[in-house]
Steps between C-alpha positions, in 0.01 A plus 500: 500500500270203500305696783457786280394259191250311686370823646465661152327194361245504788462877445398443158820590309581341185798266534629291241787276577795452264495113356881526523721623761748651242559869440606688206558894583776562249307795402561676841799313645744693305348827655420397841761356705442353881128402443421358824457122520159520666360686170683274284312201686167664469572528135584156458164389660244754361404589163232752587399692832227723450257687730144410489455850361731426217634837537822406690731187424831381589744524201599150398714331250290537211454870572867532531571325176238676296339177445128642544289735309386741759487875509780581745852370468669399823710828475213725375557756779860526391396563145240771618765682680715479206249641264436773752849604485494553138829612334650560833770226487668580857153463641435168295825370624429568867151323461674201342781508772225495769303203331816309504480487876157391547329202348113548451327193659126629546299739258182660549263683313239515803425881538823617319824326383722374798745234558707293738850459426799316663817723608787314342763766560462722819285281754550181321166291514285766658178603335407800373176672371456770231209641324439748232594794393822468678602121455840547618404649848435203715448402861627168652231306624669160591798357595484221233234286290383321816430822696293616165298155517451572878358876438273371232357213712464727754309776303758758587579512128174452298559395145 
């Protein structure tokens, strides 16, 4: 993780460190179980992690707690899907059940809406990538968060 943070700073990313290593994720821990320790450690250290274009960012504690006045909520893509489902309660239930299994960790508005999420149920810890219009159709891109960091640093994933 330190290697990625150093790389990101050198590559022009906005990296803001937290002043305290405490973490308050009450807003999501009731919904999301089994959040990998490596991501929790990242969240304990990092307050903001934003690409140079400012169009892609890691979702951090303030976003999860809705403590920032930003246009997109941390679960914006779930909300968009639920809105698209309209009055179809079965579809809405399927959408919510799907998002219960995947914790979004990166959001992007660069060339359309997309995200990276941690699989918390099927392949626990794996990182998946999804994008509009079918957010719930994802592909696995890495075995874990460190794998995602490696792909980003090697430009195999461009954020």
